[in-house]
Amino acid sequence: MAVISKKAATISFSWQNIVLSVAVILVTIFCLAPILWQVLTSFKVNEDIAAIPTKYFPSRYTLNHYIELFARRRFWAYILNSAFVSITSTVVALAIGAPAAYALARLRPWGGKVILAGVLIVTLFPGILLFLGLLEVVQALHLGNNYLSLIIPYTAINLPLTILVLRSFFEQLPKDLEDAAKVDGYNTWQMLTQILLPMTIPALVTTGILTFIFAWNEFIFALTFMTRDELKTIPVAAAQLGGASVFEIPYGPIAAATVIGTLPLVMLVLFFQRKIVQGLTAGAVKG
């Protein structure tokens, strides 16, 4: 009887594994199907893209859509614009958010709970609600067609998330480290930059990547505040790709632009994958 029960448990466990594996595969296919569709479309010739019934897999492959992006359009400039705005806003958000998070976690300033509540409330509002107010500010300060019109809003929108994530990491660090640093003569700034920040690199990487992804993909602000063609970012440039006539939609170049715009984010996540996992799981188990 004991042997039969063990076999039944093994069979049941095997079925659970099979069902779980199938479910994971189906979810993965569902999530990756749009990406695969864009990649395949970017390599299709125009005849296959317009074919009826739809050809899901191309019969002929071409790189003309990618060549067209750089030969007929200034796509390198769009990439550099997105990179500059995203990197700058990420660095500024981390530079401001890290000291603020440490102050809320360790220094306990007067009104710290009110400040923290304000930060939490700000995270509940979508950035689009700030659009009209930011538009008035940009017009008043004459920041239109200026990188600052994107860097400042991106930094402000990402600061609450940066502060909240880093604050939780600073709270998890042992207090003895700071006591020992004070005994050795470190002031607060030296202790933060030379001791604590190197220990929170996973959190900095995780938060920085989230900030970078938001700035890289943002569309509404970039569309409104940057009207000059040479200052456009990748999302705006991809959305405004035009064909040979008003009635033609260039599906191939749009797919190629989508792939090029997504590739840096994929490479960034893959390169920092280990740090991201450490940042997301740090503090999950205490012992």
XYZ file of N, CA and C in Angstrom:
861
model
N 0.829 -1.194 0.000
C 0.000 0.000 0.000
C 0.876 1.263 0.000
N 1.951 1.206 0.766
C 2.847 2.356 0.838
C 3.480 2.635 -0.522
N 3.832 1.538 -1.248
C 4.444 1.713 -2.565
C 3.452 2.324 -3.539
N 2.184 1.869 -3.470
C 1.153 2.397 -4.365
C 0.917 3.879 -4.106
N 0.879 4.245 -2.822
C 0.644 5.657 -2.491
C 1.798 6.532 -2.964
N 3.036 6.016 -2.868
C 4.179 6.783 -3.350
C 4.112 6.979 -4.865
N 3.691 5.889 -5.586
C 3.575 6.011 -7.039
C 2.487 7.008 -7.418
N 1.378 6.993 -6.694
C 0.290 7.928 -6.969
C 0.733 9.364 -6.724
N 1.487 9.556 -5.642
C 1.982 10.908 -5.350
C 2.954 11.374 -6.423
N 3.788 10.441 -6.919
C 4.744 10.779 -7.971
C 4.030 11.167 -9.258
N 2.978 10.379 -9.618
C 2.215 10.676 -10.831
C 1.518 12.024 -10.718
N 0.918 12.270 -9.530
C 0.236 13.550 -9.311
C 1.219 14.716 -9.399
N 2.400 14.527 -8.817
C 3.421 15.573 -8.853
C 3.891 15.825 -10.279
N 4.013 14.732 -11.069
C 4.433 14.873 -12.461
C 3.391 15.648 -13.265
N 2.116 15.355 -13.047
C 1.063 16.071 -13.753
C 1.072 17.559 -13.391
N 1.319 17.851 -12.130
C 1.400 19.253 -11.718
C 2.542 19.968 -12.439
N 3.672 19.284 -12.547
C 4.804 19.882 -13.262
C 4.485 20.111 -14.735
N 3.805 19.147 -15.345
C 3.461 19.266 -16.763
C 2.508 20.436 -16.986
N 1.472 20.513 -16.149
C 0.502 21.598 -16.289
C 1.162 22.947 -16.065
N 2.025 23.020 -15.050
C 2.725 24.274 -14.777
C 3.636 24.662 -15.936
N 4.339 23.689 -16.487
C 5.237 23.976 -17.607
C 4.465 24.460 -18.829
N 3.348 23.801 -19.120
C 2.524 24.209 -20.259
C 1.988 25.620 -20.047
N 1.537 25.914 -18.818
C 1.010 27.249 -18.530
C 2.090 28.308 -18.705
N 3.307 28.031 -18.236
C 4.415 28.983 -18.387
C 4.735 29.209 -19.862
N 4.742 28.122 -20.652
C 5.036 28.241 -22.082
C 3.974 29.072 -22.785
N 2.694 28.831 -22.467
C 1.613 29.584 -23.100
C 1.675 31.067 -22.751
N 1.948 31.376 -21.486
C 2.056 32.778 -21.074
C 3.243 33.446 -21.762
N 4.356 32.718 -21.869
C 5.542 33.264 -22.536
C 5.267 33.558 -24.005
N 4.592 32.613 -24.676
C 4.248 32.824 -26.080
C 3.319 34.020 -26.235
N 2.342 34.116 -25.335
C 1.393 35.231 -25.392
C 2.102 36.572 -25.225
N 3.094 36.633 -24.341
C 3.810 37.884 -24.095
C 4.805 38.209 -25.204
N 5.430 37.179 -25.766
C 6.474 37.413 -26.763
C 5.947 37.468 -28.192
N 4.698 37.065 -28.407
C 4.157 37.038 -29.766
C 4.184 38.409 -30.442
N 3.767 39.501 -29.770
C 3.851 40.813 -30.447
C 5.273 41.214 -30.814
N 6.226 40.867 -29.934
C 7.623 41.197 -30.228
C 8.118 40.400 -31.433
N 7.793 39.099 -31.452
C 8.185 38.259 -32.590
C 7.551 38.761 -33.878
N 6.298 39.206 -33.790
C 5.609 39.727 -34.972
C 6.319 40.971 -35.515
N 6.739 41.869 -34.639
C 7.451 43.065 -35.075
C 8.799 42.706 -35.691
N 9.504 41.762 -35.091
C 10.812 41.368 -35.625
C 10.661 40.758 -37.015
N 9.692 39.849 -37.178
C 9.483 39.227 -38.486
C 9.041 40.257 -39.528
N 8.163 41.178 -39.127
C 7.701 42.202 -40.069
C 8.843 43.095 -40.527
N 9.791 43.357 -39.631
C 10.909 44.234 -40.001
C 11.810 43.602 -41.055
N 11.745 42.269 -41.216
C 12.566 41.579 -42.215
C 11.770 41.150 -43.442
N 10.464 41.410 -43.475
C 9.645 41.032 -44.621
C 9.778 42.050 -45.748
N 9.618 41.569 -46.976
C 9.503 42.488 -48.103
C 8.089 43.052 -48.107
N 7.887 44.156 -48.785
C 6.581 44.822 -48.767
C 5.470 43.934 -49.308
N 5.794 43.069 -50.273
C 4.764 42.185 -50.824
C 4.249 41.214 -49.772
N 5.140 40.691 -48.938
C 4.718 39.766 -47.877
C 3.957 40.493 -46.778
N 4.322 41.744 -46.502
C 3.616 42.504 -45.464
C 2.180 42.771 -45.888
N 1.966 43.083 -47.166
C 0.631 43.419 -47.658
C -0.135 42.211 -48.175
N 0.451 41.003 -48.069
C -0.185 39.816 -48.648
C -1.471 39.460 -47.916
N -2.453 38.976 -48.659
C -3.714 38.469 -48.114
C -3.926 37.083 -48.698
N -4.081 36.047 -47.869
C -4.076 36.043 -46.398
C -2.684 36.370 -45.835
N -2.676 36.706 -44.558
C -1.454 37.165 -43.907
C -0.377 36.083 -43.919
N 0.826 36.478 -44.247
C 1.986 35.595 -44.159
C 2.680 35.855 -42.826
N 2.535 34.915 -41.917
C 3.111 35.119 -40.589
C 4.626 35.005 -40.603
N 5.138 34.154 -41.450
C 6.584 33.998 -41.569
C 6.997 34.394 -42.983
N 8.006 35.245 -43.092
C 8.373 35.761 -44.428
C 8.949 34.674 -45.315
N 8.602 34.766 -46.602
C 9.192 33.851 -47.585
C 10.512 34.397 -48.115
N 10.678 35.722 -48.019
C 11.924 36.377 -48.401
C 12.310 37.357 -47.303
N 13.602 37.478 -47.073
C 14.093 38.365 -46.013
C 14.823 39.550 -46.631
N 14.715 40.702 -45.966
C 15.377 41.909 -46.463
C 15.795 42.788 -45.294
N 16.858 43.549 -45.530
C 17.316 44.542 -44.551
C 17.017 45.968 -45.011
N 16.213 46.087 -46.048
C 15.951 47.407 -46.621
C 15.250 48.340 -45.641
N 14.391 47.785 -44.783
C 13.670 48.636 -43.842
C 14.634 49.265 -42.838
N 15.626 48.511 -42.401
C 16.627 49.061 -41.480
C 17.527 50.060 -42.194
N 17.918 49.730 -43.435
C 18.776 50.638 -44.195
C 18.050 51.948 -44.456
N 16.749 51.862 -44.745
C 15.971 53.065 -45.034
C 15.913 54.010 -43.843
N 15.854 53.442 -42.628
C 15.782 54.283 -41.437
C 16.988 55.206 -41.323
N 18.158 54.683 -41.660
C 19.384 55.466 -41.484
C 19.810 56.180 -42.763
N 19.352 55.691 -43.904
C 19.742 56.325 -45.165
C 18.839 57.516 -45.488
N 17.539 57.377 -45.267
C 16.588 58.426 -45.642
C 16.165 59.288 -44.454
N 16.462 58.830 -43.231
C 16.064 59.571 -42.037
C 17.261 59.669 -41.090
N 17.213 60.626 -40.198
C 18.311 60.844 -39.245
C 18.040 60.056 -37.971
N 17.999 58.730 -38.112
C 17.612 57.904 -36.964
C 18.694 57.838 -35.907
N 19.953 58.011 -36.301
C 21.026 58.038 -35.306
C 20.831 59.206 -34.354
N 20.358 60.322 -34.876
C 20.114 61.490 -34.026
C 19.006 61.212 -33.028
N 17.970 60.509 -33.459
C 16.877 60.175 -32.550
C 17.361 59.256 -31.430
N 18.217 58.302 -31.783
C 18.755 57.389 -30.766
C 19.599 58.157 -29.754
N 20.448 59.048 -30.255
C 21.290 59.841 -29.349
C 20.448 60.762 -28.471
N 19.383 61.331 -29.020
C 18.502 62.173 -28.219
C 17.867 61.387 -27.079
N 17.342 60.213 -27.400
C 16.726 59.372 -26.366
C 17.747 58.948 -25.319
N 18.944 58.588 -25.774
C 19.978 58.147 -24.841
C 20.391 59.282 -23.913
N 20.589 60.478 -24.468
C 21.017 61.607 -23.640
C 19.957 61.961 -22.599
N 18.709 62.078 -23.033
C 17.636 62.449 -22.102
C 17.444 61.376 -21.040
N 17.461 60.114 -21.445
C 17.212 59.022 -20.501
C 18.346 58.884 -19.496
N 19.580 58.907 -19.970
C 20.728 58.754 -19.074
C 20.813 59.931 -18.109
N 20.626 61.138 -18.616
C 20.734 62.321 -17.762
C 19.657 62.330 -16.689
N 18.418 62.064 -17.074
C 17.332 62.050 -16.080
C 17.526 60.932 -15.063
N 18.071 59.797 -15.487
C 18.319 58.692 -14.556
C 19.399 59.065 -13.548
N 20.489 59.643 -14.033
C 21.586 60.034 -13.142
C 21.122 61.097 -12.150
N 20.375 62.083 -12.620
C 19.897 63.146 -11.734
C 18.916 62.598 -10.710
N 18.030 61.705 -11.134
C 17.064 61.110 -10.203
C 17.770 60.318 -9.106
N 18.802 59.559 -9.475
C 19.554 58.798 -8.468
C 20.366 59.727 -7.569
N 20.949 60.781 -8.159
C 21.762 61.711 -7.367
C 20.921 62.455 -6.336
N 19.688 62.774 -6.678
C 18.809 63.461 -5.728
C 18.092 62.467 -4.819
N 17.667 61.346 -5.391
C 16.858 60.390 -4.639
C 17.622 59.637 -3.571
N 18.908 59.314 -3.827
C 19.671 58.547 -2.843
C 19.860 59.314 -1.531
N 20.341 60.560 -1.534
C 20.435 61.295 -0.266
C 19.080 61.500 0.407
N 18.035 61.773 -0.399
C 16.701 61.948 0.184
C 16.215 60.663 0.844
N 16.459 59.534 0.185
C 16.041 58.253 0.756
C 16.802 57.945 2.041
N 18.101 58.250 2.057
C 18.888 58.018 3.274
C 18.417 58.909 4.416
N 18.103 60.158 4.098
C 17.626 61.069 5.146
C 16.313 60.583 5.744
N 15.411 60.093 4.904
C 14.131 59.590 5.418
C 14.291 58.294 6.190
N 15.283 57.477 5.798
C 15.448 56.174 6.435
C 16.231 56.251 7.737
N 17.251 57.137 7.807
C 18.162 57.116 8.947
C 18.151 58.403 9.777
N 18.087 59.537 9.110
C 18.224 60.794 9.848
C 16.929 61.225 10.533
N 15.803 60.668 10.069
C 14.505 60.963 10.682
C 14.277 62.470 10.810
N 14.194 63.206 9.708
C 14.019 64.657 9.796
C 12.644 65.023 10.344
N 12.526 66.251 10.806
C 11.234 66.721 11.309
C 10.230 66.741 10.157
N 9.075 66.167 10.385
C 8.074 66.064 9.324
C 8.370 64.975 8.322
N 9.223 64.024 8.698
C 9.591 62.963 7.761
C 8.416 62.101 7.345
N 7.505 61.823 8.274
C 6.335 61.005 7.941
C 5.419 61.731 6.962
N 5.304 63.038 7.142
C 4.479 63.818 6.208
C 5.114 63.816 4.817
N 6.449 63.969 4.776
C 7.154 63.943 3.486
C 6.981 62.590 2.813
N 7.127 61.521 3.605
C 6.975 60.179 3.052
C 5.549 59.951 2.542
N 4.560 60.433 3.297
C 3.174 60.312 2.839
C 2.961 61.082 1.541
N 3.581 62.259 1.438
C 3.479 63.024 0.198
C 4.090 62.302 -0.983
N 5.233 61.666 -0.739
C 5.885 60.902 -1.806
C 4.997 59.745 -2.246
N 4.385 59.060 -1.275
C 3.498 57.949 -1.615
C 2.287 58.430 -2.405
N 1.742 59.558 -2.021
C 0.567 60.080 -2.727
C 0.921 60.454 -4.169
N 2.101 61.042 -4.353
C 2.520 61.437 -5.699
C 2.617 60.228 -6.619
N 3.065 59.096 -6.093
C 3.201 57.902 -6.932
C 1.853 57.371 -7.412
N 0.761 57.760 -6.761
C -0.561 57.279 -7.160
C -1.098 57.987 -8.395
N -0.536 59.150 -8.731
C -1.048 59.939 -9.845
C -0.257 59.619 -11.114
N -0.940 59.323 -12.209
C -0.224 59.120 -13.481
C 0.388 60.417 -13.975
N 1.492 60.282 -14.691
C 2.210 61.457 -15.161
C 1.405 62.324 -16.114
N 0.426 61.732 -16.816
C -0.348 62.498 -17.777
C -1.151 63.597 -17.101
N -1.461 63.437 -15.803
C -2.206 64.471 -15.093
C -1.381 65.751 -14.933
N -0.072 65.622 -15.047
C 0.804 66.786 -14.916
C 1.023 67.500 -16.242
N 0.431 66.969 -17.302
C 0.758 67.457 -18.643
C 0.434 68.938 -18.828
N -0.795 69.354 -18.505
C -1.194 70.745 -18.732
C -0.365 71.708 -17.881
N -0.109 71.322 -16.607
C 0.714 72.176 -15.752
C 2.126 72.300 -16.275
N 2.706 71.179 -16.718
C 4.063 71.220 -17.261
C 4.116 72.027 -18.562
N 3.066 71.939 -19.345
C 3.032 72.714 -20.584
C 3.077 74.214 -20.298
N 2.340 74.650 -19.271
C 2.371 76.056 -18.894
C 3.762 76.466 -18.392
N 4.387 75.594 -17.617
C 5.726 75.894 -17.108
C 6.737 75.981 -18.250
N 6.668 75.040 -19.176
C 7.596 75.036 -20.311
C 7.420 76.298 -21.148
N 6.193 76.701 -21.358
C 5.952 77.922 -22.129
C 6.425 79.158 -21.379
N 6.198 79.200 -20.064
C 6.605 80.371 -19.281
C 8.116 80.516 -19.229
N 8.830 79.393 -19.150
C 10.295 79.425 -19.047
C 10.980 79.334 -20.415
N 10.184 79.239 -21.474
C 10.724 79.162 -22.838
C 11.679 77.966 -22.989
N 11.217 76.817 -22.507
C 12.028 75.603 -22.579
C 11.637 74.695 -23.741
N 10.725 75.162 -24.579
C 10.357 74.343 -25.731
C 11.547 74.061 -26.622
N 11.583 72.835 -27.175
C 12.711 72.396 -28.002
C 14.034 72.511 -27.259
N 13.986 72.164 -25.980
C 15.173 72.147 -25.134
C 15.164 70.828 -24.363
N 16.332 70.210 -24.251
C 16.394 68.921 -23.556
C 15.890 69.022 -22.117
N 16.031 70.194 -21.505
C 15.575 70.363 -20.124
C 14.073 70.184 -19.996
N 13.322 70.444 -21.059
C 11.875 70.279 -21.001
C 11.474 68.825 -20.847
N 12.387 67.898 -21.127
C 12.132 66.476 -20.907
C 12.869 65.957 -19.676
N 14.093 66.414 -19.474
C 14.891 65.910 -18.356
C 14.253 66.251 -17.019
N 13.781 67.480 -16.868
C 13.188 67.898 -15.593
C 11.910 67.125 -15.281
N 10.938 67.018 -16.200
C 9.741 66.218 -15.883
C 10.048 64.750 -15.631
N 10.930 64.143 -16.428
C 11.258 62.738 -16.225
C 11.881 62.521 -14.848
N 12.762 63.420 -14.454
C 13.390 63.311 -13.139
C 12.359 63.454 -12.031
N 11.481 64.444 -12.161
C 10.476 64.672 -11.121
C 9.507 63.507 -11.007
N 9.101 62.925 -12.123
C 8.147 61.821 -12.095
C 8.774 60.569 -11.499
N 10.061 60.352 -11.749
C 10.727 59.137 -11.264
C 11.290 59.272 -9.853
N 11.373 60.485 -9.328
C 11.939 60.670 -7.996
C 11.171 59.922 -6.897
N 9.841 59.968 -6.860
C 9.136 59.235 -5.787
C 9.470 57.748 -5.757
N 9.475 57.101 -6.933
C 9.828 55.683 -6.978
C 11.254 55.470 -6.508
N 12.175 56.316 -6.948
C 13.577 56.198 -6.535
C 13.719 56.317 -5.030
N 13.049 57.287 -4.442
C 13.145 57.503 -2.999
C 12.571 56.322 -2.230
N 11.427 55.822 -2.650
C 10.778 54.729 -1.922
C 11.604 53.447 -1.977
N 12.130 53.130 -3.163
C 12.905 51.891 -3.298
C 14.200 51.984 -2.506
N 14.940 53.084 -2.651
C 16.216 53.205 -1.949
C 16.016 53.332 -0.443
N 14.939 53.954 -0.023
C 14.676 54.079 1.414
C 14.521 52.700 2.057
N 13.824 51.798 1.388
C 13.653 50.455 1.944
C 14.986 49.728 2.047
N 15.911 49.978 1.126
C 17.218 49.336 1.187
C 18.067 49.918 2.312
N 18.039 51.227 2.472
C 18.811 51.839 3.545
C 18.308 51.372 4.913
N 17.017 51.141 5.043
C 16.476 50.678 6.317
C 16.926 49.256 6.642
N 17.248 48.470 5.604
C 17.659 47.087 5.822
C 19.139 46.952 6.172
N 19.925 48.006 5.931
C 21.347 47.937 6.256
C 21.539 47.982 7.767
N 22.492 47.212 8.283
C 22.715 47.206 9.739
C 23.195 48.559 10.251
N 22.635 48.965 11.361
C 22.978 50.246 11.969
C 24.422 50.272 12.459
N 24.981 49.094 12.748
C 26.352 49.022 13.259
C 27.362 49.597 12.268
N 27.076 49.483 10.970
C 27.988 50.036 9.968
C 28.134 51.544 10.130
N 27.043 52.213 10.335
C 27.083 53.656 10.490
C 27.749 54.051 11.814
N 27.491 53.291 12.864
C 28.132 53.586 14.152
C 29.641 53.435 14.046
N 30.087 52.369 13.350
C 31.527 52.164 13.179
C 32.146 53.263 12.332
N 31.421 53.709 11.306
C 31.939 54.782 10.455
C 32.063 56.086 11.228
N 31.118 56.362 12.095
C 31.183 57.581 12.900
C 32.374 57.538 13.854
N 32.644 56.358 14.400
C 33.797 56.202 15.289
C 35.097 56.473 14.523
N 35.123 56.058 13.234
C 36.319 56.268 12.411
C 36.431 57.695 11.893
N 35.475 58.541 12.202
C 35.564 59.944 11.824
C 34.855 60.332 10.546
N 34.036 59.451 10.006
C 33.298 59.773 8.786
C 32.140 60.708 9.130
N 31.941 61.720 8.278
C 30.731 62.523 8.434
C 29.590 61.863 7.654
N 28.429 62.460 7.683
C 27.256 61.828 7.068
C 27.434 61.639 5.572
N 27.953 62.663 4.878
C 28.125 62.556 3.433
C 29.166 61.506 3.062
N 30.277 61.470 3.773
C 31.298 60.458 3.502
C 30.771 59.059 3.776
N 30.013 58.920 4.844
C 29.448 57.616 5.182
C 28.483 57.148 4.092
N 27.694 58.083 3.544
C 26.735 57.722 2.507
C 27.437 57.329 1.211
N 28.397 58.145 0.766
C 29.013 57.921 -0.538
C 30.067 56.825 -0.540
N 30.794 56.651 0.573
C 31.908 55.708 0.589
C 31.564 54.349 1.187
N 30.508 54.282 1.972
C 30.196 53.022 2.645
C 28.831 52.471 2.244
N 27.804 53.306 2.361
C 26.444 52.800 2.174
C 26.068 52.627 0.706
N 26.372 53.597 -0.131
C 25.990 53.493 -1.541
C 26.633 52.297 -2.248
N 27.926 52.003 -2.010
C 28.476 50.795 -2.646
C 27.751 49.515 -2.233
N 27.150 49.510 -1.052
C 26.422 48.324 -0.598
C 25.016 48.250 -1.188
N 24.551 49.340 -1.765
C 23.201 49.359 -2.344
C 23.246 49.406 -3.865
N 24.328 48.932 -4.464
C 24.442 48.942 -5.918
C 23.299 48.177 -6.591
N 22.891 46.983 -6.100
C 21.740 46.322 -6.730
C 20.491 47.190 -6.746
N 20.238 47.904 -5.647
C 19.070 48.788 -5.600
C 19.235 49.951 -6.562
N 20.433 50.510 -6.643
C 20.678 51.623 -7.565
C 20.499 51.176 -9.013
N 20.995 49.979 -9.337
C 20.861 49.474 -10.698
C 19.401 49.218 -11.033
N 18.683 48.569 -10.110
C 17.266 48.280 -10.356
C 16.464 49.552 -10.551
N 16.643 50.502 -9.652
C 15.914 51.765 -9.759
C 16.328 52.545 -10.993
N 17.618 52.554 -11.286
C 18.098 53.269 -12.457
C 17.541 52.705 -13.751
N 17.441 51.383 -13.840
C 16.909 50.772 -15.057
C 15.425 51.091 -15.215
N 14.668 51.055 -14.130
C 13.250 51.422 -14.202
C 13.084 52.877 -14.651
N 13.916 53.757 -14.112
C 13.869 55.163 -14.507
C 14.255 55.337 -15.969
N 15.295 54.633 -16.383
C 15.760 54.726 -17.763
C 14.696 54.240 -18.737
N 14.040 53.123 -18.413
C 13.014 52.573 -19.297
C 11.853 53.554 -19.455
N 11.441 54.175 -18.344
C 10.354 55.152 -18.437
C 10.743 56.314 -19.345
N 11.939 56.868 -19.139
C 12.371 58.013 -19.936
C 12.557 57.626 -21.403
N 13.037 56.425 -21.656
C 13.277 55.987 -23.033
C 11.964 55.791 -23.791
N 10.927 55.303 -23.111
C 9.665 54.979 -23.772
C 8.642 56.111 -23.738
N 8.884 57.173 -22.974
C 7.872 58.216 -22.809
C 7.558 58.882 -24.147
N 6.277 59.177 -24.371
C 5.846 59.655 -25.677
C 5.177 61.026 -25.638
N 4.221 61.237 -24.716
C 3.389 62.433 -24.745
C 4.223 63.705 -24.557
N 5.063 63.734 -23.515
C 5.876 64.921 -23.259
C 6.840 65.175 -24.420
N 7.470 64.105 -24.902
C 8.433 64.256 -25.997
C 7.746 64.744 -27.267
N 6.522 64.294 -27.492
C 5.788 64.727 -28.681
C 5.430 66.209 -28.603
N 5.092 66.685 -27.409
C 4.601 68.051 -27.256
C 5.723 69.059 -27.096
N 6.733 68.730 -26.309
C 7.770 69.695 -25.965
C 8.897 69.767 -26.989
N 9.017 68.757 -27.845
C 10.065 68.733 -28.869
C 9.421 68.728 -30.247
N 9.368 69.861 -30.900
C 8.741 69.956 -32.216
C 9.758 69.977 -33.356
N 10.999 70.288 -33.072
C 12.035 70.280 -34.097
C 12.456 68.851 -34.397
N 12.611 68.547 -35.678
C 12.866 67.171 -36.092
C 14.167 66.635 -35.509
N 15.201 67.464 -35.435
C 16.507 66.978 -34.973
C 16.544 66.711 -33.471
N 15.501 67.096 -32.747
C 15.460 66.885 -31.296
C 14.494 65.784 -30.884
N 13.865 65.126 -31.806
C 12.873 64.107 -31.472
C 13.533 62.872 -30.856
N 12.774 62.175 -30.033
C 13.234 60.917 -29.453
C 12.676 59.747 -30.259
N 13.138 58.547 -29.952
C 12.773 57.378 -30.753
C 11.264 57.119 -30.785
N 10.541 57.135 -29.651
C 9.091 56.873 -29.737
C 8.364 57.835 -30.665
N 8.709 59.112 -30.602
C 8.049 60.103 -31.453
C 8.450 59.898 -32.910
N 9.729 59.670 -33.148
C 10.200 59.476 -34.519
C 9.567 58.238 -35.147
N 9.442 57.156 -34.388
C 8.831 55.939 -34.916
C 7.353 56.145 -35.215
N 6.668 56.896 -34.356
C 5.240 57.130 -34.563
C 4.979 58.034 -35.753
N 5.928 58.872 -36.124
C 5.718 59.835 -37.195
C 6.368 59.418 -38.515
N 6.772 58.160 -38.606
C 7.317 57.689 -39.879
C 6.230 57.723 -40.942
N 6.553 58.271 -42.084
C 5.589 58.381 -43.166
C 6.035 57.607 -44.391
N 5.054 57.292 -45.240
C 5.357 56.571 -46.462
C 5.574 57.513 -47.630
N 5.530 56.939 -48.852
C 5.740 57.736 -50.053
C 4.563 58.671 -50.320
N 3.394 58.334 -49.789
C 2.214 59.181 -49.942
C 1.486 59.265 -48.610
N 0.490 60.137 -48.560
C -0.268 60.323 -47.322
C -1.024 59.066 -46.941
N -1.412 58.274 -47.931
C -2.257 57.111 -47.692
C -1.455 55.833 -47.456
N -0.141 55.920 -47.492
C 0.697 54.737 -47.316
C 1.235 54.680 -45.883
N 1.084 53.513 -45.259
C 1.629 53.297 -43.915
C 2.859 52.402 -44.053
N 4.041 52.892 -43.702
C 5.268 52.096 -43.874
C 5.446 51.079 -42.739
N 4.744 49.971 -42.841
C 4.785 48.985 -41.759
C 6.189 48.434 -41.543
N 6.923 48.227 -42.619
C 8.276 47.689 -42.476
C 9.201 48.608 -41.702
N 9.359 49.889 -42.106
C 10.203 50.794 -41.324
C 9.718 51.009 -39.898
N 8.396 51.034 -39.695
C 7.882 51.182 -38.323
C 8.288 49.988 -37.469
N 8.181 48.779 -38.032
C 8.602 47.583 -37.291
C 10.100 47.621 -37.018
N 10.886 48.053 -38.002
C 12.339 48.145 -37.806
C 12.673 49.165 -36.730
N 11.980 50.307 -36.742
C 12.216 51.319 -35.710
C 11.828 50.800 -34.331
N 10.763 50.017 -34.266
C 10.354 49.424 -32.985
C 11.413 48.476 -32.456
N 11.959 47.662 -33.342
C 13.002 46.712 -32.923
C 14.244 47.453 -32.449
N 14.660 48.470 -33.205
C 15.848 49.235 -32.819
C 15.620 49.952 -31.497
N 14.408 50.479 -31.295
C 14.115 51.180 -30.048
C 14.011 50.268 -28.848
N 13.658 49.012 -29.072
C 13.515 48.059 -27.967
C 14.822 47.353 -27.640
N 15.685 47.196 -28.637
C 16.918 46.425 -28.451
C 17.803 46.957 -27.324
N 18.037 48.276 -27.192
C 18.871 48.748 -26.070
C 18.303 48.387 -24.701
N 16.989 48.414 -24.553
C 16.380 48.053 -23.273
C 16.589 46.567 -22.976
N 16.427 45.729 -23.993
C 16.638 44.290 -23.804
C 18.085 44.013 -23.414
N 19.028 44.649 -24.109
C 20.443 44.446 -23.797
C 20.767 44.962 -22.396
N 20.166 46.074 -22.024
C 20.416 46.629 -20.693
C 19.940 45.682 -19.604
N 18.742 45.137 -19.764
C 18.202 44.219 -18.760
C 19.010 42.934 -18.708
N 19.407 42.399 -19.865
C 20.196 41.170 -19.881
C 21.573 41.388 -19.255
N 22.184 42.538 -19.506
C 23.517 42.811 -18.976
C 23.496 42.955 -17.462
N 22.454 43.586 -16.939
C 22.355 43.811 -15.496
C 21.371 42.852 -14.831
N 21.136 41.712 -15.462
C 20.128 40.783 -14.959
C 20.402 40.353 -13.519
N 21.653 40.020 -13.235
C 21.991 39.550 -11.892
C 21.780 40.642 -10.845
N 22.179 41.869 -11.172
C 21.985 42.982 -10.243
C 20.500 43.271 -10.031
N 19.711 43.134 -11.088
C 18.276 43.385 -10.955
C 17.637 42.366 -10.036
N 18.012 41.103 -10.198
C 17.459 40.060 -9.332
C 17.871 40.292 -7.886
N 19.133 40.673 -7.676
C 19.587 40.974 -6.321
C 18.816 42.152 -5.732
N 18.576 43.153 -6.556
C 17.854 44.317 -6.076
C 16.417 44.024 -5.742
N 15.771 43.155 -6.508
C 14.371 42.832 -6.271
C 14.173 41.884 -5.112
N 15.189 41.033 -4.827
C 15.031 40.027 -3.790
C 15.747 40.377 -2.487
N 16.568 41.415 -2.478
C 17.290 41.769 -1.254
C 16.317 42.119 -0.142
N 16.557 41.567 0.996
C 15.700 41.845 2.132
C 14.459 40.966 2.189
N 14.261 40.092 1.181
C 13.071 39.251 1.197
C 13.153 38.200 2.288
N 14.383 37.744 2.590
C 14.587 36.755 3.646
C 15.513 37.320 4.674
N 15.099 37.299 5.897
C 15.938 37.799 6.993
C 16.396 36.609 7.825
N 17.634 36.673 8.235
C 18.115 35.578 9.030
C 19.452 35.886 9.640
